[in-house]
Coordinates of C-alpha atoms in Angstrom, one line a residue:
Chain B
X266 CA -10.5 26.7 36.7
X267 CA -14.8 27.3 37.1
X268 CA -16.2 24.0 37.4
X269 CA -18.2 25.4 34.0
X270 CA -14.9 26.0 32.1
X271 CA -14.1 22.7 32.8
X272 CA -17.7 21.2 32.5
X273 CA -17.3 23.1 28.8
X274 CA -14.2 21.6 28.2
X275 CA -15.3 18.2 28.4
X276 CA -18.3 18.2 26.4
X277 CA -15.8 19.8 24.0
X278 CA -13.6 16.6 24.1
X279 CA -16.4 14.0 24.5
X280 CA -17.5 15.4 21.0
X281 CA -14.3 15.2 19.7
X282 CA -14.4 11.9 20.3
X283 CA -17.9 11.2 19.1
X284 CA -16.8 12.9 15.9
X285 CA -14.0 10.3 15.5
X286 CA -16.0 7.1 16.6
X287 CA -18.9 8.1 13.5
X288 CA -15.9 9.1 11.1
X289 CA -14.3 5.6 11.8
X290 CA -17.4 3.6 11.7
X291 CA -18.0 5.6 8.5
X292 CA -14.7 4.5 7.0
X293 CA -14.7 1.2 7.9
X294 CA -18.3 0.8 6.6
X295 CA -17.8 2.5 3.3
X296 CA -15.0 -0.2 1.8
X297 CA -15.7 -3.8 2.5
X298 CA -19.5 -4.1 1.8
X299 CA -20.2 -1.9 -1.2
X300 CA -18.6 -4.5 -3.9
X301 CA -22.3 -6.2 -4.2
X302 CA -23.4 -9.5 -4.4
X303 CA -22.0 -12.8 -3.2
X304 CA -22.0 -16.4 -4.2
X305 CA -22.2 -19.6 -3.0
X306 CA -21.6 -23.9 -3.2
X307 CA -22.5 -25.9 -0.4
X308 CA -21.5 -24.4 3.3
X309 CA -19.4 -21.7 1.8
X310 CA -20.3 -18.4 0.6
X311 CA -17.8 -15.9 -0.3
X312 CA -18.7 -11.9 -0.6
X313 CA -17.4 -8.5 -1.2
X314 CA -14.8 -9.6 -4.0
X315 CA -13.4 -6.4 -5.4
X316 CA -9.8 -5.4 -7.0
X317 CA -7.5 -2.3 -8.0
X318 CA -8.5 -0.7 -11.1
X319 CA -4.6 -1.1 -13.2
X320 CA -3.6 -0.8 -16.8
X321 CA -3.1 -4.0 -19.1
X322 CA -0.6 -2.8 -21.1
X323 CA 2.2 -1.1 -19.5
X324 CA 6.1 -0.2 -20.8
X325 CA 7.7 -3.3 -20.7
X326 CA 11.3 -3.8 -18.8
X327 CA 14.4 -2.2 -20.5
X328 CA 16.8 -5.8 -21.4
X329 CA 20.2 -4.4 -21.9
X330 CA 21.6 -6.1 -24.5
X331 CA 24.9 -5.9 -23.5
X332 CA 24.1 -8.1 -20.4
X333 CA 26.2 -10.4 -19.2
X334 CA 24.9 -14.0 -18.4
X335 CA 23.5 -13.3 -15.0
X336 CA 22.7 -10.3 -13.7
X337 CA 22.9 -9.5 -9.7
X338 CA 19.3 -8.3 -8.5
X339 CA 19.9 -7.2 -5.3
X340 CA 21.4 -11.0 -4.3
X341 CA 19.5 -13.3 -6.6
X342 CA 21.1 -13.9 -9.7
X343 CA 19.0 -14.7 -12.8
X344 CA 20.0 -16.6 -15.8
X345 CA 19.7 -13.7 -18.6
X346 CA 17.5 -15.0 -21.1
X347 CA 14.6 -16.5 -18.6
X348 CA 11.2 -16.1 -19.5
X349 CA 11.7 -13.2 -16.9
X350 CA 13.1 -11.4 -19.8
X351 CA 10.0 -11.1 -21.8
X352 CA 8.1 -11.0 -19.7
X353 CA 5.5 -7.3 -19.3
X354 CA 2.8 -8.4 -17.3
X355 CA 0.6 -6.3 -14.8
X356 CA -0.3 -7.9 -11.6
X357 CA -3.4 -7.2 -9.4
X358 CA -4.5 -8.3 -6.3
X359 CA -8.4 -9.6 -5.7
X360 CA -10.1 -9.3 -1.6
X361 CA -12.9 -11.1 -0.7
X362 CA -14.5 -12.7 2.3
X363 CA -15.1 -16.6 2.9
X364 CA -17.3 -17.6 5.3
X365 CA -18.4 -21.8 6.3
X366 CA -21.1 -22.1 7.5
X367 CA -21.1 -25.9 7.6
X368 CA -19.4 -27.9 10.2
X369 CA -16.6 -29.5 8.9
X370 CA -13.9 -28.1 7.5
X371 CA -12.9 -26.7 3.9
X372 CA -9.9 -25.5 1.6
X373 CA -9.5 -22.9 -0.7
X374 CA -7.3 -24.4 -3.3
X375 CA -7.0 -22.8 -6.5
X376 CA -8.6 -19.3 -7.9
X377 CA -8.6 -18.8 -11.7
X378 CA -10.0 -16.5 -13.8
X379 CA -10.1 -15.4 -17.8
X380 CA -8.8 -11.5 -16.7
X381 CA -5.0 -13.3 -16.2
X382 CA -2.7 -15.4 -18.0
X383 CA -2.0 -17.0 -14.2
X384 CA -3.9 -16.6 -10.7
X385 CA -2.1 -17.2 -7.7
X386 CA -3.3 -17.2 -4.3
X387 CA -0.3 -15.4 -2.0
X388 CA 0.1 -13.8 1.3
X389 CA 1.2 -11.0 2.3
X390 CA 3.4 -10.5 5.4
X391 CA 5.0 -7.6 7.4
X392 CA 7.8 -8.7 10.3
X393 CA 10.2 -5.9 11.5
X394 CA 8.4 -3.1 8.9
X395 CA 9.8 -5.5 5.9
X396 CA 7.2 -6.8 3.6
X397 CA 7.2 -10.1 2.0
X398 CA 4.9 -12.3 -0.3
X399 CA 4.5 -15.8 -0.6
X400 CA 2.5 -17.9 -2.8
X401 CA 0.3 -20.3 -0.8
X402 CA -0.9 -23.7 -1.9
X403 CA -4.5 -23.7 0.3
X404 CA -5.8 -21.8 2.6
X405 CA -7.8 -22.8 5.6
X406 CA -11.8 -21.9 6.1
X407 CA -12.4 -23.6 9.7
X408 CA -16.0 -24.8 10.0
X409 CA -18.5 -22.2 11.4
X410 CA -15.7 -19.6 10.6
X411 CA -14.4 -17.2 7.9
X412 CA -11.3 -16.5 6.2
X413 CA -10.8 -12.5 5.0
X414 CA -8.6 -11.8 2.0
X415 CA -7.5 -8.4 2.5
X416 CA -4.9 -5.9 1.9
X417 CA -1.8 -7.0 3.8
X418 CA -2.6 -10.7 4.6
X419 CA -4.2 -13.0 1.8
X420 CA -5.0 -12.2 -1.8
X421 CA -5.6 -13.6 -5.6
X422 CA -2.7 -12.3 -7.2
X423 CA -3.8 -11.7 -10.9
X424 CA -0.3 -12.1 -13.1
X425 CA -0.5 -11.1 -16.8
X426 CA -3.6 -9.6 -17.0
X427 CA -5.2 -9.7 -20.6
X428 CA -7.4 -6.4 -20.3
X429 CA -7.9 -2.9 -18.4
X430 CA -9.3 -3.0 -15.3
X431 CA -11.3 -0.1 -15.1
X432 CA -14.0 1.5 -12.1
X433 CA -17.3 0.0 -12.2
X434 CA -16.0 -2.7 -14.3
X435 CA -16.7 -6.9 -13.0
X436 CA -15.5 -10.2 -13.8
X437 CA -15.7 -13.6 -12.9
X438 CA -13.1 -15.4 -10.5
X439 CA -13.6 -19.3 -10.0
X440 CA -12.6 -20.1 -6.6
X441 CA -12.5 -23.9 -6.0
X442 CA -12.5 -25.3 -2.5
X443 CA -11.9 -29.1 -1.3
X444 CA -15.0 -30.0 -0.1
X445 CA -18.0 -27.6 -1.3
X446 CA -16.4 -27.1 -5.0
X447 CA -16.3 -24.1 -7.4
X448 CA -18.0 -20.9 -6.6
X449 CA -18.1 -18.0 -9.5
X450 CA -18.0 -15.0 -7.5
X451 CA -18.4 -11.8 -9.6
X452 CA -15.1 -8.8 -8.6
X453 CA -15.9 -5.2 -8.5
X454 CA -13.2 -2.5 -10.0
X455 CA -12.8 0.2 -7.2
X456 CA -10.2 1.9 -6.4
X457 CA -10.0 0.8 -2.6
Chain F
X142 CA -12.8 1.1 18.1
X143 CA -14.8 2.2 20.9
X144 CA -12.1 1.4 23.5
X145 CA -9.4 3.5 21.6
X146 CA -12.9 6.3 21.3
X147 CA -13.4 5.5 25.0
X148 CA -9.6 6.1 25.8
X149 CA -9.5 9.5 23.7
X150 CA -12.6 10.8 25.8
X151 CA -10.6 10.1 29.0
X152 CA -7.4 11.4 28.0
X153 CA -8.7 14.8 26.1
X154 CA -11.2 15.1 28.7
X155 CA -8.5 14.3 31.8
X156 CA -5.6 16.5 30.2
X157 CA -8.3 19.4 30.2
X158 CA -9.1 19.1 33.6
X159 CA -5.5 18.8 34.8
X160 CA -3.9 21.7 32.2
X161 CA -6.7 23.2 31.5
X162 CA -5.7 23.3 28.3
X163 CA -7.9 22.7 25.3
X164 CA -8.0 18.7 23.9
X165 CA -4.8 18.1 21.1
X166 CA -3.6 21.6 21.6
X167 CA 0.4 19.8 22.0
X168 CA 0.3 19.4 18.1
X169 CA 3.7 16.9 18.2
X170 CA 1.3 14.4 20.0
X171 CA -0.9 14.7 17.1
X172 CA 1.6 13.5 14.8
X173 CA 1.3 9.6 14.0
X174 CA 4.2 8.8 12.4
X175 CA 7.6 7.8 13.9
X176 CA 9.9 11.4 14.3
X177 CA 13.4 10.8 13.4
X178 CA 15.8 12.8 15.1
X179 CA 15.8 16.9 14.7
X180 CA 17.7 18.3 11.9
X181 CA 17.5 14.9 10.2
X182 CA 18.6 16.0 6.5
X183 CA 17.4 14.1 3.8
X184 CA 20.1 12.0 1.8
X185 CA 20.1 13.6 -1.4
X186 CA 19.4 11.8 -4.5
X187 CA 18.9 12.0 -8.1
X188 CA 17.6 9.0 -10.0
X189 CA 15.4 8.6 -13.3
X190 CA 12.1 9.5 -14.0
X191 CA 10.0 8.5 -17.4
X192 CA 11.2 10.3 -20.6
X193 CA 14.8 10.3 -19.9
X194 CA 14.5 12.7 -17.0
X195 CA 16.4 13.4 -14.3
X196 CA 15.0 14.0 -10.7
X197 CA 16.4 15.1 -7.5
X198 CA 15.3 15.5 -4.2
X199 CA 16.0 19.1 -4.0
X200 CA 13.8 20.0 -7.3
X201 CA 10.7 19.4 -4.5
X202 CA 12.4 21.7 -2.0
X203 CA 9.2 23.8 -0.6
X204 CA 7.2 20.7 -0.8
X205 CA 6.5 17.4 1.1
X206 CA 7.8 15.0 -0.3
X207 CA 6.2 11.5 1.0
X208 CA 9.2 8.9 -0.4
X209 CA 7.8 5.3 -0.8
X210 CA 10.5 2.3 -2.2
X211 CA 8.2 -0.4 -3.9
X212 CA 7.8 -2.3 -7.5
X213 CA 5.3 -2.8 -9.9
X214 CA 5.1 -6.3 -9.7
X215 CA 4.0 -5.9 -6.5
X216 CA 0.1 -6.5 -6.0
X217 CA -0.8 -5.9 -2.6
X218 CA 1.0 -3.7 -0.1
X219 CA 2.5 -1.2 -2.9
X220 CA -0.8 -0.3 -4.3
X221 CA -2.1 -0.4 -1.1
X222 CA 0.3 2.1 0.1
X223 CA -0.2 4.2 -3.3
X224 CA -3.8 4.2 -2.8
X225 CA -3.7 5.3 0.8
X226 CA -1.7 8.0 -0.3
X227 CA -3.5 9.1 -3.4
X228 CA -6.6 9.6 -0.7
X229 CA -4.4 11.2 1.6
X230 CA -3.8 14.0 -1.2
X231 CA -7.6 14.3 -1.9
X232 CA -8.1 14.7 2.0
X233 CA -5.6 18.0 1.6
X234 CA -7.7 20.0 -0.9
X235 CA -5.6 23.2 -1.6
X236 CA -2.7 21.7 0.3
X237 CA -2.5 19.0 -2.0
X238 CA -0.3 20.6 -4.6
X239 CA 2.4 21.0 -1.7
X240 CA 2.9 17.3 -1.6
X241 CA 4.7 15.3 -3.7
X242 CA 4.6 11.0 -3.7
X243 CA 7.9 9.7 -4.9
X244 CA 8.1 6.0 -5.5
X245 CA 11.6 4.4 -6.0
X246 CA 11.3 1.2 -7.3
X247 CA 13.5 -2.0 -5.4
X248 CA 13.5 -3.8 -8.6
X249 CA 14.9 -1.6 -10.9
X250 CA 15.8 -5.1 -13.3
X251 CA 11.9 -5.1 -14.2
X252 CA 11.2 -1.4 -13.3
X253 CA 11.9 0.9 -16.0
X254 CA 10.8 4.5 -15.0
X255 CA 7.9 4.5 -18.1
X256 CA 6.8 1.1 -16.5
X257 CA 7.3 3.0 -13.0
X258 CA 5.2 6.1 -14.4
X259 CA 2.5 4.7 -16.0
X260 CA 1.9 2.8 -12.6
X261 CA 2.3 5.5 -10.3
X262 CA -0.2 7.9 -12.4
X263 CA -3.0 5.0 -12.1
X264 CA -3.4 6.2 -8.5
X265 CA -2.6 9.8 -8.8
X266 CA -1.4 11.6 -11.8
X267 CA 1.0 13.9 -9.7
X268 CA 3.0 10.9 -8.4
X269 CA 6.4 10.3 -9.8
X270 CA 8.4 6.9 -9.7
X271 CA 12.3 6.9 -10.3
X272 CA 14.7 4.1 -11.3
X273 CA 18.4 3.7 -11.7
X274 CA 21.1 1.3 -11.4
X275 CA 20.6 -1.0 -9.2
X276 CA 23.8 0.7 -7.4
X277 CA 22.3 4.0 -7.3
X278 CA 19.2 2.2 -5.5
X279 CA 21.1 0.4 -3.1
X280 CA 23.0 3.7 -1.7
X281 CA 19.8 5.6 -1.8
X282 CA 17.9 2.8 0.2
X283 CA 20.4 2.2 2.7
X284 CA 20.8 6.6 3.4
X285 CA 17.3 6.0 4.2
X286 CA 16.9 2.8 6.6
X287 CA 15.0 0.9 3.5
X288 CA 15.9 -2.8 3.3
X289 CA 15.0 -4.6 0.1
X290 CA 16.0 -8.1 -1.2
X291 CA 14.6 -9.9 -4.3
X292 CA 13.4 -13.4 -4.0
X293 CA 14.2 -16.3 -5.6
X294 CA 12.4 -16.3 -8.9
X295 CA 9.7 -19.3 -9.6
X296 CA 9.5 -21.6 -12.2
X297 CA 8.2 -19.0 -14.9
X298 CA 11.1 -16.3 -13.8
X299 CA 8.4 -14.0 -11.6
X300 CA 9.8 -12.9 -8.2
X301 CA 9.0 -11.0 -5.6
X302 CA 10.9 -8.3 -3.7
X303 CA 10.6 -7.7 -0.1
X304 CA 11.1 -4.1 1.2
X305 CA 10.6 -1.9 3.9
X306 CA 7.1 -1.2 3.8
X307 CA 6.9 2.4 5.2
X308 CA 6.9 5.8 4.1
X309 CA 9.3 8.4 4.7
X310 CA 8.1 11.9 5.1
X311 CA 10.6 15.0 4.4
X312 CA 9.8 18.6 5.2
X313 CA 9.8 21.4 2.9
X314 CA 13.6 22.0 4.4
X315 CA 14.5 18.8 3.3
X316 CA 14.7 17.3 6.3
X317 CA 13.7 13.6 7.0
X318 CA 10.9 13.9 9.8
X319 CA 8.2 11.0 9.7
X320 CA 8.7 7.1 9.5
X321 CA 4.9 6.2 8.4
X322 CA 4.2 2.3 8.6
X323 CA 2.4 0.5 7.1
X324 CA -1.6 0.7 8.0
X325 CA -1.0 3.8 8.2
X326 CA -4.6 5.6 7.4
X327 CA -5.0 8.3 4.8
X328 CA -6.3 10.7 7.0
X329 CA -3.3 10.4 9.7
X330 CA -1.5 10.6 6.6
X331 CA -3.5 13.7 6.2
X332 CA -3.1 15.1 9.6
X333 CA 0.9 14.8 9.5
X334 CA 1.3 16.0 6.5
X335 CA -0.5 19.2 7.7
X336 CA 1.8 19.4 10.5
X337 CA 5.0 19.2 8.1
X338 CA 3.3 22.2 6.3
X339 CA 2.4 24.4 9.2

């Protein structure tokens, strides 16, 4: 091989690899800062709060009748007429960013908002390529530090939701924390 | 980012040297997802799709078909997933009508396939999600390596179901090639999916 040829070659690959460094910078640029404004109480200030566009009213679950009085879901039996049963609702998840800047420590504690019939806050988890969600009661936001609620990890989990969600659409979600109290941080409808 | 960029330069620019051959010629190494054994074939199924229909794997013969097992109730990593993948299809252009999402839902209690429908179509309108028995699921899950388990309910009867979070990629041959995690990007989506068609 010339010593050009192979000169060639790796200006070649060194722009292949430029290429991908801008496209990934590009990516990662384009999702988590475009949802606009943030808000703020005390030492904490929590940004980029956006959610899934999803449909309000969707075909509900099929009830047979004929059911006995517990029915096996894949290992947990439910007592048939729950509130399970009637129950249509359409979930969403909200992301946002937290960030102390005091130094003493703070909780998250409870999100609400008028979009839902319920707001949870859960977390997501993957072991072994299985996913699972739990609901969490608080979640940590360490002095000087931040707390990211993102796909996969945390998130508001929006049960029952009273209206569309559509792109370019906002609402309100309350977030209350232990020590610095209730921000109203305004969520942006994107699709991701 | 810029150590993975840094590490690319090295090895397409040290491979080139060595082989003279030019960067990511080897397609297999471009392909991100996990490769299940050759001649893998597909577990046939045929389950339930909205409007009483019924749909089996072999109607999408020709196609890729990405297969994705996940519920409606579920906020985060399912629409995650779905929204990764509607991109992917909108990274394909032409290709895109040679791919098919199919969702089959773990918790086909809640899950009818209108419910399943009208969810799938909010990220792509080409997607298709199928119920059954919760039998039928079971059989189909376990032909593919899918684990799924509901939780125990809470206090106002919600649950969530836990489930293999990955996506299963199948050939135009019907045969079960790629095992995409979770995180997996829409444009390595993109990228295997172009190998599958080639």
């Amino acid at each position: 091989m010339s010593l050009r040829f192979a000169r060639t070659l790796l200006v070649a690959s060194s722009i292949i690899a430029i290429t991908l460094i801008a496209a990934a910078c590009g990516s990662s640029n384009a999702s988590p800062t475009s949802s606009g404004g943030s808000a703020s109480a005390g030492d904490i200030v929590v940004s980029g709060a956006w959610t899934r566009p999803m449909t309000a009213s969707m075909p509900g679950m099929s009830m047979p009748s004929s059911s006995p009085g517990s029915m096996d879901m894949g290992g947990t039996t439910m007592p048939h007429g729950s509130p399970m049963a009637m129950d249509m609702s359409v979930t969403d998840a909200v992301y946002f960013t937290i960030k102390n800047n005091g130094n003493a420590a703070d909780q998250l504690i409870s999100a609400s908002s008028d979009v839902a019939g319920s707001t949870e806050m859960h977390q997501s988890t993957l072991a072994n390529g299985i996913s699972s969600m739990k609901p969490v009661s608080a979640v940590d936001v360490p002095a000087g530090g931040s707390v990211s609620f993102d796909p996969g990890n945390y998130h508001v989990m929006l049960v029952g939701l009273h209206r569309d969600l559509n792109v370019g659409d906002h609402f309100d979600l309350t977030l209350t924390f232990k020590q610095a109290g209730t921000v109203k941080v305004s969520v942006e409808v994107r699709p991701n | 980012m810029i150590v993975i960029a840094a590490l690319l330069v090295v090895l397409a620019g040290g491979s080139a040297w060595a082989a003279g051959l030019v960067p990511f010629a080897n397609r297999n190494a471009t392909v991100h997802g996990t490769t299940y054994d050759a001649n893998t074939v597909a577990p046939a199924f045929t389950l339930e799709a909205a409007g009483n229909k019924q749909v089996s794997l072999s109607d999408y013969r020709g196609d890729v078909v990405l297969l994705y097992f996940g519920y409606t109730y579920c906020p985060d990593i399912c629409p995650t997933t779905l929204a990764t993948l509607a991109r992917a299809r909108e990274a394909l252009g032409a290709n895109a009508n040679k791919v098919q999402v199919i969702m089959i839902t773990v918790d086909p209690q809640r899950d009818t396939p209108d419910r399943l429908s009208a969810y799938v179509q909010k990220f792509d309108p080409s997607f298709i999600g199928l119920s059954g028995t919760l039998d039928q699921i079971k059989q189909v899950a376990s032909g593919y390596g899918i684990y799924f388990q509901a939780q125990k309910p809470n206090a106002d009867g919600g649950y969530a179901v836990d489930h293999t979070a990955g996506v299963i990629a199948i050939d135009g041959q019907g045969k079960q090639r790629l095992l995409e995690s979770y995180g997996t990007t829409s444009d390595q989506f993109a990228s295997d999916i172009k190998t599958l068609l080639r």
